[in-house]
Short mmCIF file of C-alpha atoms in Angstrom, two decimals:
data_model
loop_
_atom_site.label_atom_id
_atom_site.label_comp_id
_atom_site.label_asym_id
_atom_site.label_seq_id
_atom_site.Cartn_x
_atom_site.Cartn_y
_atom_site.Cartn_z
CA UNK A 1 -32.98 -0.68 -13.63
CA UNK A 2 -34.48 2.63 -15.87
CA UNK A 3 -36.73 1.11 -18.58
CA UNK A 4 -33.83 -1.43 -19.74
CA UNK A 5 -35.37 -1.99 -23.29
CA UNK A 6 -36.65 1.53 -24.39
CA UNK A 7 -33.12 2.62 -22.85
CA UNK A 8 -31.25 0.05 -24.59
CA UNK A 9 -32.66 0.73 -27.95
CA UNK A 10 -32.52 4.73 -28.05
CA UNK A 11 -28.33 4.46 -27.26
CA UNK A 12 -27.72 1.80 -29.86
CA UNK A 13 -29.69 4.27 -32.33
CA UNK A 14 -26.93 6.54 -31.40
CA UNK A 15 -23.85 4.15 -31.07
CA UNK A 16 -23.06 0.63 -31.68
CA UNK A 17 -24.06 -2.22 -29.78
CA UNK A 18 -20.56 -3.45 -28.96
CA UNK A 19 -20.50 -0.02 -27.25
CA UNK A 20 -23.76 -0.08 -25.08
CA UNK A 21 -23.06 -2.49 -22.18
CA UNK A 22 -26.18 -2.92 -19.76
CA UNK A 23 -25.77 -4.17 -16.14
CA UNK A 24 -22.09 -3.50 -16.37
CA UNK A 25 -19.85 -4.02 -13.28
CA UNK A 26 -17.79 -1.36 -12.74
CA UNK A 27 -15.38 -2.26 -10.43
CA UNK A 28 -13.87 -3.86 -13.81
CA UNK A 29 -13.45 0.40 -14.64
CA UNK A 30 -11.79 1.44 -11.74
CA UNK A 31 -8.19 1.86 -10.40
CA UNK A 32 -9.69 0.85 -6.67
CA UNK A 33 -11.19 -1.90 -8.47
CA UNK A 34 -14.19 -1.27 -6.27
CA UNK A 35 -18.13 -0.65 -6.73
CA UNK A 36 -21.11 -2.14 -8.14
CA UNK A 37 -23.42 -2.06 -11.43
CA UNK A 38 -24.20 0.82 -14.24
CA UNK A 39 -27.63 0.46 -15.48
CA UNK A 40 -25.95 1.25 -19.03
CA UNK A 41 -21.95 1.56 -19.72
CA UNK A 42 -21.66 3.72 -22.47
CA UNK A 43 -18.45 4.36 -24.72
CA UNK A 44 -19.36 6.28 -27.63
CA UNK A 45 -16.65 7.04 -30.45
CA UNK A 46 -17.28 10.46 -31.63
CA UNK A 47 -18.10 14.04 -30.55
CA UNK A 48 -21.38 13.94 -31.94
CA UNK A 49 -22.51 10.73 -30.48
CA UNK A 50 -21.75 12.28 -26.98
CA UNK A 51 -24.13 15.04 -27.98
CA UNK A 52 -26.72 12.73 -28.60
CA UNK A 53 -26.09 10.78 -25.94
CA UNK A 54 -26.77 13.62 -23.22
CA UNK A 55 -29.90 14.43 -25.67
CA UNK A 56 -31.36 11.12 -24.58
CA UNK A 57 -30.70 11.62 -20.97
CA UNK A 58 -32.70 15.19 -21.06
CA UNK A 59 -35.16 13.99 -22.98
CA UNK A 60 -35.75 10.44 -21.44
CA UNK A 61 -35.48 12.04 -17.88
CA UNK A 62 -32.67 9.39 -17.29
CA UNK A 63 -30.10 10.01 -14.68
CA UNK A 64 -26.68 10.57 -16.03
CA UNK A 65 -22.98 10.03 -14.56
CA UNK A 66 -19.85 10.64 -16.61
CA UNK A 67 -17.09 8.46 -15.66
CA UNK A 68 -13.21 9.04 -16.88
CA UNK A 69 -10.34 6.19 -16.03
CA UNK A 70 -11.53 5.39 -12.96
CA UNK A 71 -8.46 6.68 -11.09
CA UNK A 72 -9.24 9.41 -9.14
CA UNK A 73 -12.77 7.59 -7.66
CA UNK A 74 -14.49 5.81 -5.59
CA UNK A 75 -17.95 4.32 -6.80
CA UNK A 76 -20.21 2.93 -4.01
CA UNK A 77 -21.19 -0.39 -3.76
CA UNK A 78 -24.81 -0.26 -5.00
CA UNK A 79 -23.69 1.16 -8.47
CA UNK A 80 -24.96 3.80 -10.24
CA UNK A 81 -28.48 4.13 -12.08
CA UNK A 82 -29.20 4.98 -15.48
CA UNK A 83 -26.30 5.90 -17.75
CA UNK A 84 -22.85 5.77 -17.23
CA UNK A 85 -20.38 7.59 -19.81
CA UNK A 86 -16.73 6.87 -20.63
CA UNK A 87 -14.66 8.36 -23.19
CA UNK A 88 -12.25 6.25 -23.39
CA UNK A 89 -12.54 5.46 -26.73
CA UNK A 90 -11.51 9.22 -27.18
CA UNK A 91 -8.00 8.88 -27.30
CA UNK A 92 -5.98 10.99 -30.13
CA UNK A 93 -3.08 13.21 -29.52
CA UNK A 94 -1.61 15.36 -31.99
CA UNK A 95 0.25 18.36 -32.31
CA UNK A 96 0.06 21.66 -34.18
CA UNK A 97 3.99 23.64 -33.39
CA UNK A 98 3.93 24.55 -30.03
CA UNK A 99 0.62 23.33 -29.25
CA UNK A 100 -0.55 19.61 -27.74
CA UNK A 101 -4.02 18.73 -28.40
CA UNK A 102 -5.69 15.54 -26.57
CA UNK A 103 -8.44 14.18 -26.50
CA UNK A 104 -10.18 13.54 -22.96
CA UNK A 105 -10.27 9.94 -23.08
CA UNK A 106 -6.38 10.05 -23.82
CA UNK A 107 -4.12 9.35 -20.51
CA UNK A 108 -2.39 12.62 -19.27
CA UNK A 109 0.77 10.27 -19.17
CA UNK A 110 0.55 9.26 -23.00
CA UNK A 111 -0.05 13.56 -23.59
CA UNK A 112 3.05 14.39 -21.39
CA UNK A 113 5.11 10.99 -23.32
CA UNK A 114 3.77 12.92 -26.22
CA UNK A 115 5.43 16.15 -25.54
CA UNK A 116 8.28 14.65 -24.97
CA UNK A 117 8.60 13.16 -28.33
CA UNK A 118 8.08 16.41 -30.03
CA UNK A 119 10.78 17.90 -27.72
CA UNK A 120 8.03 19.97 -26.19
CA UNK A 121 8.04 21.17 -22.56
CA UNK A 122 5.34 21.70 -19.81
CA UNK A 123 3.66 18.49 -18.97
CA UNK A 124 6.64 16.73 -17.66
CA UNK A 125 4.85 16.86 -13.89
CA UNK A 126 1.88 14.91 -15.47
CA UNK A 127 4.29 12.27 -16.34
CA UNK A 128 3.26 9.76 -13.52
CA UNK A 129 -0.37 11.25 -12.99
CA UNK A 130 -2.61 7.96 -13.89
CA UNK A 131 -5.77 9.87 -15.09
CA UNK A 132 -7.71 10.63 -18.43
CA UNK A 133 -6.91 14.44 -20.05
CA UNK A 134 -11.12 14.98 -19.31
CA UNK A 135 -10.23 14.22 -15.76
CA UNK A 136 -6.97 16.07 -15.33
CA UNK A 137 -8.87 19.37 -16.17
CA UNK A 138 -11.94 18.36 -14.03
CA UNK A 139 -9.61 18.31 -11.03
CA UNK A 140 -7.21 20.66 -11.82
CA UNK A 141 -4.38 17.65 -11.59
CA UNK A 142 -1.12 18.52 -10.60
CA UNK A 143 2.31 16.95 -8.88
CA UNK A 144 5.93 18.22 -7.88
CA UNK A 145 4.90 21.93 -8.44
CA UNK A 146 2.96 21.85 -11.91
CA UNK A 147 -0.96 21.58 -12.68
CA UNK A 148 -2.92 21.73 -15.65
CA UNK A 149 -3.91 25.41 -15.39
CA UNK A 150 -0.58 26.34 -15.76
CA UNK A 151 -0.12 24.70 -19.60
CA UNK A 152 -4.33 24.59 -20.50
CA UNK A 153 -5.23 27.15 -23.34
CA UNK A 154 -8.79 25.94 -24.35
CA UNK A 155 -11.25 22.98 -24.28
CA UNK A 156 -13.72 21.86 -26.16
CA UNK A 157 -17.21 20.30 -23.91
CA UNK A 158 -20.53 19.32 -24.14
CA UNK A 159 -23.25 21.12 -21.78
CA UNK A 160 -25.90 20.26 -20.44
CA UNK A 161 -28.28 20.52 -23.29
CA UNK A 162 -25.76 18.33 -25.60
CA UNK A 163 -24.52 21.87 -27.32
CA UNK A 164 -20.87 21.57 -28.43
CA UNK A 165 -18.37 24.40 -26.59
CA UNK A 166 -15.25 26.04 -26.84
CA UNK A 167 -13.92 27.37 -23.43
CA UNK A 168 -10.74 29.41 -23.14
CA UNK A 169 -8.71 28.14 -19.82
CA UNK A 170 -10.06 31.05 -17.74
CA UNK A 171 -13.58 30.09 -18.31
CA UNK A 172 -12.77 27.11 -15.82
CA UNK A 173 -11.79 28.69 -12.88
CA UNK A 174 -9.09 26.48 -12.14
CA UNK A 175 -7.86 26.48 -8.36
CA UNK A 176 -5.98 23.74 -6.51
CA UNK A 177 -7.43 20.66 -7.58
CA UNK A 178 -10.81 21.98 -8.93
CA UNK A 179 -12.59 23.58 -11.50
CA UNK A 180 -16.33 24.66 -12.69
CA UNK A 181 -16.40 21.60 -14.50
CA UNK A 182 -18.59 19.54 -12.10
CA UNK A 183 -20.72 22.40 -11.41
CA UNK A 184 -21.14 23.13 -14.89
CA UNK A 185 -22.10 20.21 -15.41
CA UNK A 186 -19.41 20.01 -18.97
CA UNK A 187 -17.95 16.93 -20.45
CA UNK A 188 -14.77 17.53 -21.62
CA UNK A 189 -14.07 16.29 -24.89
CA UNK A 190 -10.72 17.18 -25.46
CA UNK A 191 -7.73 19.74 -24.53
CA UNK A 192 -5.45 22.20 -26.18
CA UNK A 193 -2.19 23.19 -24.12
CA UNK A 194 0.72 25.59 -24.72
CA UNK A 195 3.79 24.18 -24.92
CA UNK A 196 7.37 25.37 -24.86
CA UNK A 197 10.01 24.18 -27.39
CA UNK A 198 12.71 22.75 -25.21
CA UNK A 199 15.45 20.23 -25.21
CA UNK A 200 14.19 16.05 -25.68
CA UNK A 201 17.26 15.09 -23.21
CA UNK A 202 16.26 18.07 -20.53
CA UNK A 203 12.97 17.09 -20.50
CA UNK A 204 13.36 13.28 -20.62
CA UNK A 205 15.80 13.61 -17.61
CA UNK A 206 13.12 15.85 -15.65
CA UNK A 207 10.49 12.98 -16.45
CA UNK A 208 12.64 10.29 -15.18
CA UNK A 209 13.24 11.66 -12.14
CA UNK A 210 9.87 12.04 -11.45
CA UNK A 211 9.12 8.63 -12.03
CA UNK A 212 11.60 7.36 -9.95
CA UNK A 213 10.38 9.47 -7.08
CA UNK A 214 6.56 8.46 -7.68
CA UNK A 215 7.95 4.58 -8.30
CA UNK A 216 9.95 4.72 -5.37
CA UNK A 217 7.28 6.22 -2.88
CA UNK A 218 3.87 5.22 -4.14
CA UNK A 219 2.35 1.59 -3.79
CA UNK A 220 1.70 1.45 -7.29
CA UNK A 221 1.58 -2.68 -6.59
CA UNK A 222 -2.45 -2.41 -5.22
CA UNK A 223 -5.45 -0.92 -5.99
CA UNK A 224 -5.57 2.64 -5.24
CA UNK A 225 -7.48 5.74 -5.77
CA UNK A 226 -3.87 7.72 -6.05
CA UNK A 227 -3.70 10.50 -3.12
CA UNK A 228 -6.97 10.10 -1.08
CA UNK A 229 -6.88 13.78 0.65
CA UNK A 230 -6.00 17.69 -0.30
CA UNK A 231 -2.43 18.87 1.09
CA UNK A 232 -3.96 21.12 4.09
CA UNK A 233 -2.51 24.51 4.09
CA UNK A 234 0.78 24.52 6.14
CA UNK A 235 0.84 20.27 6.45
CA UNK A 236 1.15 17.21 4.27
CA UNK A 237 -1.85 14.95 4.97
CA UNK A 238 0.73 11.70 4.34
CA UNK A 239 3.22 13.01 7.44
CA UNK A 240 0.04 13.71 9.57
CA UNK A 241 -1.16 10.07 8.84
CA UNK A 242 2.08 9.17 9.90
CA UNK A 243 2.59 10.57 12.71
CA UNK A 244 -0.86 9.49 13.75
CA UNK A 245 0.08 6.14 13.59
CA UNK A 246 -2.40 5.05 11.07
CA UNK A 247 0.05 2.87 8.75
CA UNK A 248 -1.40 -0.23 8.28
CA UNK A 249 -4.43 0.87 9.17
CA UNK A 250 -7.12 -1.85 8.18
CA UNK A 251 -10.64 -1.86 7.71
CA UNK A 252 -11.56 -5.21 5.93
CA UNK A 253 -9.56 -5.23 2.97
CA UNK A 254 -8.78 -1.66 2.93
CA UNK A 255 -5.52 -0.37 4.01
CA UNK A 256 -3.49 2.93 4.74
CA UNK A 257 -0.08 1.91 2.70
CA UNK A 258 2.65 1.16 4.53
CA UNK A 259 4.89 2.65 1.64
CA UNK A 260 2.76 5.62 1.83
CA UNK A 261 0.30 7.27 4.63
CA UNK A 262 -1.40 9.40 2.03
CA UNK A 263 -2.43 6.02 -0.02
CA UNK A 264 -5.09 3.24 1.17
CA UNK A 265 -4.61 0.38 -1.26
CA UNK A 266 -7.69 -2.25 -1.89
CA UNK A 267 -4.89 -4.74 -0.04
CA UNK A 268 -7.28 -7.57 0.07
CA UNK A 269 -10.91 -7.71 -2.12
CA UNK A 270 -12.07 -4.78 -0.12
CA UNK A 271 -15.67 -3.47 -0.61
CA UNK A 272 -16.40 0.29 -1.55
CA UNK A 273 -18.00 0.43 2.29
CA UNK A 274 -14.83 -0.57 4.07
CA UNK A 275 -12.33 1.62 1.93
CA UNK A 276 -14.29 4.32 2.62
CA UNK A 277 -15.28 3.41 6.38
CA UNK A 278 -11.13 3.93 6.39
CA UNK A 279 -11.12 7.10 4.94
CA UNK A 280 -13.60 8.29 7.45
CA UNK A 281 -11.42 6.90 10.35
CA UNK A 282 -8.81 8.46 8.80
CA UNK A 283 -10.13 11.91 9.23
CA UNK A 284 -11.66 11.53 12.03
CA UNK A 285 -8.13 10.68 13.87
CA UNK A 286 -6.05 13.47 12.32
CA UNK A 287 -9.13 15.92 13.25
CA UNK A 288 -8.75 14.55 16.84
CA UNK A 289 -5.02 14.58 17.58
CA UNK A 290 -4.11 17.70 15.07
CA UNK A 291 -7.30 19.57 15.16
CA UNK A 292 -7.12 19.41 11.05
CA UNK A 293 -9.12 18.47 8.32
CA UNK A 294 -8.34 16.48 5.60
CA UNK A 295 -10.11 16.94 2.74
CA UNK A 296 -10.68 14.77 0.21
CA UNK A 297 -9.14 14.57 -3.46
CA UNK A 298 -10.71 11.55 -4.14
CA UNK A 299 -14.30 11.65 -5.73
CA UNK A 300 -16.78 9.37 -4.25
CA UNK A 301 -20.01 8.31 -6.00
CA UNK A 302 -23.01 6.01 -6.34
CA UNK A 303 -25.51 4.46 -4.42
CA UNK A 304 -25.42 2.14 -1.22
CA UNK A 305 -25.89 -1.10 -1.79
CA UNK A 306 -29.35 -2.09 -1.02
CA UNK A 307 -28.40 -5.44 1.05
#
């Protein structure tokens, strides 16, 4: 634990109590539902209370780990030290004409639902995606032929020194399914895109259908991180999981999905160590029978647990 009192104090200077949690278990934070404690769980409200927030973790020399929805992660057993962030409290949506603005701790989902109800089109491939706008731009997210890049027009972030940003979409090198974001070390505090003007029932109609493919072929029922690895160039890392016999796959209470080979579900009160034991297998099998890599989409961090 980083000097739990002193710690303690300086965030609920910034923010209010209710919003500094200490020895938080965060397995309660994430779509896996997997991993162990934060030192400090952190939701701050505004803009400026993020700013300070990073301040403190320069200044105090106290290790720092932003964490969006949870959905796109895996968080180690052990935890993580010092201060953990979420936005979630960040959650407007608005729009301005032919622009969508969101805040990072808003959903994707509710920005694309947004869209919709303004009759503007773009985001209807983010319709199913489960994570926050912050992490939708730190990954690049993207499904049936759309990503963020293609919509994004600026961002707003924090840097490392707690300075306040504005960052055209080109200033965050967005490729498939990354960005400078992590390397940059930013936190993304919310997200202008450029929108069409199109027709409610055309877009509603393109949404639905890609709900009822996602419904149809995803094990949305369990636990899951959402699509554990990259689509290698030339495959799809669910048909060579298939075809490498790997369905049903189990390692403790992890398991490659049965309703999909690109999925491994928390079937059964898995621990952070088995699901990604799995993963591992995983890779390891497709290397040896297809001589390819799968790399992962999912984000893994934390510590090992000690015992």
């Amino acid at each position: 634990m980083v000097s739990s009192h002193h710690t303690y104090e300086k965030l609920t200077a910034i923010t209010s109590r209710e919003n500094v949690m200490a020895d938080e278990c965060l397995e309660d934070h994430t779509y896996t539902r997997l991993g162990g404690k934060a030192d400090f769980y952190v939701t701050p409200e505004t803009y400026k209370e993020v700013q300070e927030i990073v301040k403190v973790s320069l200044a105090e020399d106290i290790p720092f780990t932003l964490l969006g929805n949870g959905s796109n992660l895996i968080i180690k057993d052990g935890g993580i030290r010092g201060i953990v962030l979420n936005l979630g409290k960040l959650t407007t949506i608005s729009t301005d004409g032919t622009r969508l603005v969101a805040q990072s701790g808003a959903r994707i989902i509710d920005a694309s639902q947004k869209a919709l109800s303004c009759s503007l089109t773009g985001l209807e491939f983010a319709c199913g995606i489960p994570g926050s706008v912050g992490g939708a731009l730190f990954m690049n997210a993207g499904a049936y032929g759309g990503e963020i890049k293609d919509v994004l027009e600026s961002t707003k972030v924090v840097d490392r020194e707690g300075s306040l940003l504005t960052l055209a979409a080109e200033d965050l090198d967005l490729e498939y399914r990354s960005s400078n974001i992590p390397d940059k070390g930013y936190i993304v505090l919310e997200a202008t895109f450029s929108m069409k003007k199109g027709a409610y029932v055309d877009i509603k109609a393109i949404m639905d259908d890609l709900t009822f493919k996602r419904e149809s072929k995803q094990p949305l029922e369990y636990p899951s991180c959402g699509s554990v690895f990259k689509r290698p160039p030339g495959y799809f890392a669910g048909k060579l999981i298939q075809d490498s016999d790997l369905q049903g796959k189990q390692i403790g209470g992890a398991q490659v999905s049965l309703k999909h080979a690109g999925f491994i579900i928390n079937l059964n009160g898995a621990s952070a160590t088995e699901y990604i034991n799995l993963i591992h297998f995983v890779q390891d099998t497709v290397k040896k029978k297809f001589g390819v890599n799968l790399e992962r989409e999912v984000k893994i961090i934390g510590e090992e647990s000690p015992g």
